CSV table of C-alpha atoms in Angstrom, one decimal:
chain,number,residue,atom,x,y,z
A,12,MET,CA,-7.7,1.9,24.7
A,13,GLN,CA,-8.9,-1.0,22.0
A,14,THR,CA,-7.6,-4.2,22.9
A,15,ARG,CA,-7.0,-7.2,21.1
A,16,THR,CA,-5.8,-10.9,22.4
A,17,LEU,CA,-2.3,-12.3,21.0
A,18,GLY,CA,-3.4,-15.6,19.5
A,19,THR,CA,-5.7,-18.2,21.3
A,20,THR,CA,-3.5,-18.9,24.0
A,21,GLY,CA,-1.6,-15.0,24.5
A,22,PRO,CA,-2.4,-12.4,26.6
A,23,GLN,CA,-4.9,-9.5,26.1
A,24,THR,CA,-3.2,-6.5,24.9
A,25,SER,CA,-3.6,-3.0,23.9
A,26,ALA,CA,-4.7,-2.7,20.0
A,27,LEU,CA,-1.1,-1.0,19.3
A,28,GLY,CA,2.0,-1.9,21.0
A,29,LEU,CA,5.1,0.1,21.6
A,30,GLY,CA,8.4,-0.9,19.9
A,31,CYS,CA,11.6,0.5,22.0
A,32,MET,CA,14.1,-0.3,19.9
A,33,GLY,CA,14.8,3.1,18.2
A,34,MET,CA,15.0,4.7,21.9
A,35,SER,CA,18.4,3.1,22.1
A,36,ALA,CA,19.7,1.9,18.8
A,37,LEU,CA,19.9,1.5,14.7
A,38,TYR,CA,18.2,5.4,14.4
A,39,GLY,CA,20.8,7.4,15.4
A,40,ASP,CA,20.8,9.3,18.7
A,41,SER,CA,18.1,9.4,20.9
A,42,ASP,CA,17.2,11.7,24.2
A,43,ARG,CA,16.8,9.8,27.0
A,44,ALA,CA,14.3,12.2,28.7
A,45,GLU,CA,12.1,12.2,25.8
A,46,SER,CA,12.1,8.4,25.3
A,47,LEU,CA,11.1,8.1,29.3
A,48,ALA,CA,8.8,10.6,28.7
A,49,THR,CA,7.5,9.0,25.7
A,50,ILE,CA,7.1,5.6,27.3
A,51,HIS,CA,4.9,7.3,30.3
A,52,ALA,CA,2.6,9.2,27.5
A,53,ALA,CA,2.2,5.2,26.0
A,54,LEU,CA,1.2,4.0,29.4
A,55,ASP,CA,-1.2,7.2,30.3
A,56,ALA,CA,-2.8,6.7,26.5
A,57,GLY,CA,-3.2,2.9,27.7
A,58,ILE,CA,-0.6,0.9,25.8
A,59,THR,CA,0.5,-1.9,27.5
A,60,LEU,CA,2.5,-4.0,25.1
A,61,LEU,CA,6.2,-2.6,25.3
A,62,ASP,CA,8.2,-4.5,23.1
A,63,THR,CA,12.2,-4.8,23.3
A,64,GLY,CA,15.6,-6.8,22.7
A,65,ASP,CA,18.1,-7.8,25.0
A,66,PHE,CA,20.6,-7.1,22.0
A,67,TYR,CA,19.4,-3.2,21.3
A,68,GLY,CA,22.1,-0.7,22.6
A,69,MET,CA,23.5,-4.3,24.3
A,70,GLY,CA,21.4,-4.0,27.2
A,71,HIS,CA,20.7,0.0,27.1
A,72,ASN,CA,16.8,-0.5,26.0
A,73,GLU,CA,15.9,-2.8,28.8
A,74,LEU,CA,17.5,-0.5,31.4
A,75,LEU,CA,15.8,2.2,29.8
A,76,ILE,CA,12.4,0.5,30.3
A,77,ASN,CA,13.1,-0.6,33.8
A,78,GLU,CA,14.1,2.7,34.4
A,79,ALA,CA,10.5,4.3,32.6
A,80,LEU,CA,8.5,1.4,34.8
A,81,ARG,CA,10.0,2.4,37.9
A,82,THR,CA,9.2,6.1,37.8
A,83,ALA,CA,5.4,5.3,36.1
A,84,PRO,CA,2.5,5.0,38.5
A,85,ALA,CA,1.9,1.5,40.1
A,86,ALA,CA,-1.8,1.0,38.4
A,87,ALA,CA,-0.4,1.5,35.2
A,88,ARG,CA,3.2,-0.7,35.9
A,89,GLU,CA,1.0,-3.2,36.8
A,90,LYS,CA,-0.4,-3.6,33.7
A,91,VAL,CA,2.5,-3.5,31.3
A,92,LEU,CA,3.2,-6.9,29.3
A,93,THR,CA,7.0,-7.0,28.2
A,94,SER,CA,7.9,-8.7,25.0
A,95,VAL,CA,11.6,-9.4,24.9
A,96,LYS,CA,13.8,-10.7,21.9
A,97,PHE,CA,16.8,-12.6,22.3
A,98,GLY,CA,19.7,-14.5,20.4
A,99,ALA,CA,21.6,-11.9,18.6
A,100,LEU,CA,25.5,-11.7,19.1
A,101,ARG,CA,27.0,-8.6,19.0
A,102,THR,CA,30.8,-7.2,18.8
A,103,VAL,CA,32.1,-4.6,21.1
A,104,GLU,CA,31.6,-1.9,17.9
A,105,GLY,CA,28.1,-2.9,17.2
A,106,GLY,CA,28.1,-5.4,14.8
A,107,PHE,CA,25.8,-8.6,14.6
A,108,THR,CA,27.6,-11.8,14.4
A,109,GLY,CA,25.0,-14.6,14.2
A,110,TYR,CA,22.4,-16.0,16.8
A,111,ASP,CA,22.6,-18.3,19.5
A,112,GLY,CA,19.8,-20.5,20.3
A,113,ARG,CA,20.6,-22.9,22.8
A,114,PRO,CA,19.1,-24.2,25.7
A,115,ALA,CA,21.9,-22.8,28.3
A,116,ALA,CA,22.1,-19.9,25.9
A,117,VAL,CA,17.9,-19.6,26.2
A,118,LYS,CA,18.2,-19.8,29.7
A,119,ASN,CA,21.3,-17.1,30.1
A,120,PHE,CA,19.8,-14.5,28.1
A,121,ALA,CA,16.7,-14.5,30.1
A,122,ALA,CA,18.4,-14.6,33.4
A,123,TYR,CA,20.6,-11.3,32.2
A,124,SER,CA,16.7,-9.6,30.9
A,125,LEU,CA,15.1,-10.2,34.4
A,126,GLN,CA,18.1,-8.3,35.9
A,127,ARG,CA,18.0,-5.5,33.6
A,128,LEU,CA,14.2,-5.1,33.5
A,129,GLY,CA,14.2,-5.5,37.3
A,130,THR,CA,11.0,-7.7,37.2
A,131,ASP,CA,10.9,-11.5,38.3
A,132,HIS,CA,9.2,-12.0,34.8
A,133,ILE,CA,9.3,-11.9,31.0
A,134,ASP,CA,5.5,-11.9,29.5
A,135,ILE,CA,6.5,-12.9,25.8
A,136,TYR,CA,10.0,-14.2,24.8
A,137,ARG,CA,11.3,-14.9,21.8
A,138,ILE,CA,14.6,-15.5,19.6
A,139,ALA,CA,15.0,-13.1,17.4
A,140,ARG,CA,16.0,-15.1,14.8
A,141,VAL,CA,16.1,-18.8,13.7
A,142,ASP,CA,19.8,-20.5,15.1
A,143,PRO,CA,20.3,-22.4,11.7
A,144,ASP,CA,22.6,-24.5,13.9
A,145,VAL,CA,19.9,-25.2,16.8
A,146,PRO,CA,16.5,-27.2,15.9
A,147,ILE,CA,13.9,-24.6,16.8
A,148,GLU,CA,12.2,-27.3,18.6
A,149,GLU,CA,15.1,-27.4,21.0
A,150,THR,CA,15.0,-23.5,21.6
A,151,VAL,CA,11.2,-23.3,22.1
A,152,GLY,CA,11.6,-26.2,24.2
A,153,ALA,CA,13.8,-24.1,26.8
A,154,ILE,CA,11.3,-21.1,26.7
A,155,ALA,CA,8.7,-23.3,27.9
A,156,GLU,CA,10.7,-24.7,30.4
A,157,LEU,CA,11.2,-21.1,31.6
A,158,VAL,CA,7.5,-21.0,31.3
A,159,GLU,CA,7.1,-23.9,33.7
A,160,ALA,CA,9.4,-22.0,36.0
A,161,GLY,CA,7.6,-19.1,36.1
A,162,HIS,CA,10.4,-16.9,34.8
A,163,VAL,CA,8.0,-16.6,31.1
A,164,ARG,CA,4.6,-16.0,30.5
A,165,HIS,CA,3.9,-16.5,26.9
A,166,ILE,CA,6.1,-18.0,23.9
A,167,GLY,CA,6.8,-16.1,20.8
A,168,LEU,CA,8.6,-16.4,17.6
A,169,SER,CA,10.1,-13.8,15.3
A,170,GLU,CA,10.7,-13.6,11.5
A,171,VAL,CA,10.3,-17.5,11.0
A,172,GLY,CA,8.4,-19.0,7.8
A,173,ALA,CA,5.3,-21.0,8.0
A,174,ASP,CA,7.1,-24.4,8.4
A,175,THR,CA,8.9,-23.5,11.1
A,176,LEU,CA,5.9,-21.9,12.5
A,177,ARG,CA,4.3,-25.3,12.4
A,178,ARG,CA,7.5,-27.2,14.1
A,179,ALA,CA,7.4,-24.6,17.1
A,180,ALA,CA,3.7,-25.4,17.6
A,181,ALA,CA,3.9,-28.6,18.0
A,182,VAL,CA,6.3,-27.9,20.6
A,183,ALA,CA,4.7,-25.6,22.8
A,184,PRO,CA,1.9,-22.8,22.9
A,185,ILE,CA,2.9,-20.1,20.7
A,186,ALA,CA,1.4,-16.7,21.4
A,187,ASP,CA,2.3,-14.7,18.7
A,188,LEU,CA,4.6,-14.2,15.9
A,189,GLN,CA,6.5,-11.2,15.4
A,190,ILE,CA,7.2,-10.1,12.3
A,191,GLU,CA,7.2,-7.0,9.6
A,192,TYR,CA,3.8,-6.4,8.1
A,193,SER,CA,3.1,-3.0,6.2
A,194,LEU,CA,1.7,-1.6,3.0
A,195,ILE,CA,5.0,-2.3,1.6
A,196,SER,CA,5.9,-5.5,3.4
A,197,ARG,CA,3.4,-8.3,2.6
A,198,GLY,CA,5.0,-11.4,2.1
A,199,ILE,CA,3.5,-12.9,5.1
A,200,GLU,CA,0.0,-12.8,3.4
A,201,ASP,CA,1.1,-15.7,1.1
A,202,ALA,CA,1.6,-18.5,3.5
A,203,ILE,CA,3.0,-17.3,7.2
A,204,LEU,CA,-0.6,-15.3,7.9
A,205,PRO,CA,-2.8,-18.1,6.9
A,206,THR,CA,-0.7,-20.9,8.8
A,207,ALA,CA,-0.7,-18.3,11.7
A,208,ARG,CA,-4.4,-18.3,11.7
A,209,GLU,CA,-4.6,-21.9,11.2
A,210,LEU,CA,-2.8,-22.5,14.2
A,211,GLY,CA,-4.4,-20.1,16.5
A,212,ILE,CA,-1.5,-17.5,16.8
A,213,GLY,CA,-1.3,-13.8,17.1
A,214,ILE,CA,1.0,-11.3,14.9
A,215,THR,CA,2.6,-8.7,16.3
A,216,ALA,CA,3.5,-6.8,13.3
A,217,TYR,CA,6.5,-4.3,13.3
A,218,GLY,CA,7.5,-2.1,11.0
A,219,VAL,CA,4.4,-0.9,10.1
A,220,LEU,CA,5.9,2.4,9.1
A,221,SER,CA,8.8,0.9,6.9
A,222,ARG,CA,11.0,2.2,9.5
A,223,GLY,CA,9.9,5.9,9.0
A,224,LEU,CA,9.9,5.4,5.1
A,225,ILE,CA,6.0,5.8,4.8
A,226,SER,CA,5.4,7.6,7.8
A,227,GLY,CA,4.6,10.9,5.7
A,228,HIS,CA,7.7,12.4,7.1
A,229,PHE,CA,10.7,11.1,5.5
A,230,THR,CA,12.2,13.6,2.5
A,231,ARG,CA,14.2,12.9,-0.7
A,232,ASP,CA,16.9,15.2,1.0
A,233,ARG,CA,17.0,13.8,4.3
A,234,LYS,CA,20.4,12.9,5.8
A,235,LEU,CA,21.1,9.9,7.8
A,236,ALA,CA,23.6,9.8,10.9
A,237,ALA,CA,26.8,7.8,10.0
A,238,HIS,CA,25.4,4.9,12.5
A,239,ASP,CA,21.5,5.1,11.2
A,240,PHE,CA,20.3,1.5,10.3
A,241,ARG,CA,18.6,3.3,7.2
A,242,GLY,CA,22.0,4.2,5.5
A,243,MET,CA,22.3,0.4,4.8
A,244,SER,CA,18.8,-0.3,4.1
A,245,PRO,CA,17.7,-1.1,0.3
A,246,ARG,CA,14.9,0.5,0.5
A,247,PHE,CA,16.3,4.0,1.6
A,248,GLN,CA,18.8,4.1,-1.4
A,249,GLY,CA,19.1,6.0,-4.6
A,250,ASP,CA,16.6,5.3,-7.3
A,251,ASN,CA,14.8,3.1,-4.7
A,252,LEU,CA,14.0,5.3,-2.3
A,253,ALA,CA,12.8,7.9,-5.0
A,254,ARG,CA,10.2,4.8,-6.0
A,255,ASN,CA,9.4,4.5,-2.5
A,256,LEU,CA,8.3,7.6,-1.9
A,257,ASP,CA,6.4,7.9,-5.1
A,258,LEU,CA,4.5,5.9,-3.1
A,259,VAL,CA,3.6,7.4,-0.3
A,260,ASP,CA,2.6,10.4,-2.4
A,261,ALA,CA,0.3,8.4,-3.8
A,262,LEU,CA,-0.8,7.3,-0.4
A,263,ARG,CA,-1.2,11.0,0.9
A,264,LYS,CA,-3.9,11.6,-1.8
A,265,ILE,CA,-5.8,9.2,0.2
A,266,ALA,CA,-4.9,10.6,3.8
A,267,ASP,CA,-5.6,14.6,2.4
A,268,GLN,CA,-9.1,13.3,1.3
A,269,LYS,CA,-10.0,11.8,5.0
A,270,GLY,CA,-8.2,14.5,6.8
A,271,VAL,CA,-6.0,12.3,8.4
A,272,SER,CA,-2.0,12.0,8.1
A,273,VAL,CA,-0.1,9.6,6.0
A,274,ALA,CA,1.1,7.5,9.0
A,275,GLN,CA,-2.4,7.3,10.4
A,276,THR,CA,-3.6,5.7,7.1
A,277,ALA,CA,-0.6,3.3,6.8
A,278,ILE,CA,-0.8,2.1,10.8
A,279,ALA,CA,-4.9,1.8,10.0
A,280,TRP,CA,-4.5,-0.1,7.3
A,281,VAL,CA,-2.6,-2.9,9.3
A,282,LEU,CA,-4.8,-2.3,11.9
A,283,SER,CA,-7.7,-3.1,9.3
A,284,ARG,CA,-6.1,-6.7,7.9
A,285,GLY,CA,-7.3,-8.6,11.5
A,286,GLU,CA,-8.6,-8.4,15.3
A,287,ASP,CA,-5.6,-11.1,15.7
A,288,ILE,CA,-2.5,-8.3,14.4
A,289,VAL,CA,-1.5,-6.2,17.0
A,290,PRO,CA,0.7,-3.4,15.2
A,291,LEU,CA,3.8,-1.6,17.0
A,292,VAL,CA,4.5,1.5,16.4
A,293,GLY,CA,8.6,2.8,17.0
A,294,ALA,CA,7.8,6.2,18.5
A,295,ARG,CA,10.6,7.7,19.9
A,296,ARG,CA,9.0,11.1,20.9
A,297,ARG,CA,5.6,12.1,22.2
A,298,ASP,CA,4.4,14.0,19.2
A,299,ARG,CA,4.9,11.1,17.2
A,300,LEU,CA,3.4,8.6,19.4
A,301,ALA,CA,0.1,11.0,19.6
A,302,GLU,CA,0.4,10.9,16.0
A,303,ALA,CA,0.4,7.1,15.8
A,304,LEU,CA,-2.3,6.7,18.3
A,305,GLY,CA,-4.8,8.8,16.1
A,306,ALA,CA,-4.6,5.6,14.0
A,307,LEU,CA,-7.2,4.0,16.2
A,308,ASP,CA,-9.4,6.4,15.3
A,309,VAL,CA,-9.5,6.2,11.4
A,310,THR,CA,-11.7,3.9,9.7
A,311,LEU,CA,-11.1,2.4,6.5
A,312,ASP,CA,-14.3,1.5,4.3
A,313,ALA,CA,-14.3,-0.9,1.6
A,314,ASP,CA,-13.6,2.1,-1.0
A,315,ASP,CA,-10.3,3.3,1.1
A,316,LEU,CA,-9.2,0.1,0.8
A,317,ILE,CA,-9.4,-0.5,-2.6
A,318,ALA,CA,-7.7,2.8,-3.3
A,319,ILE,CA,-5.2,2.3,-0.9
A,320,GLU,CA,-4.4,-1.0,-2.9
A,321,GLN,CA,-4.1,1.2,-6.1
A,322,ALA,CA,-2.0,3.6,-4.4
A,323,ILE,CA,0.3,0.8,-3.4
A,324,PRO,CA,-0.2,-2.6,-4.6
A,325,ALA,CA,1.2,-5.7,-3.1
A,326,GLY,CA,5.3,-6.3,-4.0
A,327,ALA,CA,5.4,-2.6,-4.9
A,328,ALA,CA,8.0,-1.5,-3.0
A,329,ALA,CA,11.9,-0.9,-4.5
A,330,GLY,CA,14.6,-2.7,-2.5
A,331,ASP,CA,14.5,-5.7,0.0
A,332,ARG,CA,13.5,-4.8,3.8
A,333,TYR,CA,17.2,-5.5,5.0
A,334,PRO,CA,20.7,-5.5,3.4
A,335,ALA,CA,21.8,-8.7,2.2
A,336,ALA,CA,23.5,-10.4,4.9
A,337,GLN,CA,20.5,-9.9,7.4
A,338,MET,CA,18.2,-10.9,4.7
A,339,ALA,CA,19.8,-14.6,4.9
A,340,HIS,CA,19.1,-14.5,8.5
A,341,LEU,CA,15.6,-14.5,7.6
A,342,ASP,CA,13.8,-17.9,8.2
A,343,SER,CA,10.3,-16.1,7.0
A,344,GLU,CA,12.2,-15.3,3.6
A,345,ARG,CA,13.0,-19.1,2.8
């Protein structure tokens, strides 16, 4: 397994991480046994970074990871890095009502996550979205106190803009910024990515397949489950979906010429953007995981990159990456 380091102060990790959200929430029903098998397969392949959130399935995802690690070989378990997001406020029905970044809440969330994960520390801890009512300095300061106490190893951030990144980094060392980055989500290239690099902060890129949209497996006639997040996502709606899948068809021609899959090409593109970027793949099944791992063997030369840019130019995606209500919570979009 290839490795990369998260920023100048963060840990060394596998070049690909496993995003575990879909095993518990937002993409419809999942198979628990297959989810556990997929985590085990990831560990067997050398993946060391497991990404979760305490609000994924209201704790279900952390408990799932706990079970997977308890039943994994000790050698693999000892190498695992847990990346945990916190702060999202949920309703019994599954709705989102905001974010809480108050220092007391930060420590409360951490206590519950440590219990659910069955561990004495979290490797990377980050608020999922900036709480508009709490200065980021206070939230990061609380995580820094958890680091000092030994409960957290590294501080991360999620979906923050360049200015917030600077303010946070002035308080304590930041290992990485978790943010959406893919062929059709390239907004970070303007200011956020350069700022992160200036400050020595790594990037863990989620949504590298845009929630399956550019995986090569999503079809125009696919019916989504009633509780699948993508049913509300602008990029999966009507004419937007048709236009976005046209982009995928253009990418498929390049992938076919190289003898690799569309998903592998899209992941390899993110990998090619810099050694400071670690893509998170959201595989829920072993076959999808195996496909994603194949991206590590894909080399994109200068001609390939030019062809990909022509097939999917920056800003070509139709529709925002979240519904309007959720876009409003993104400090990175301001």
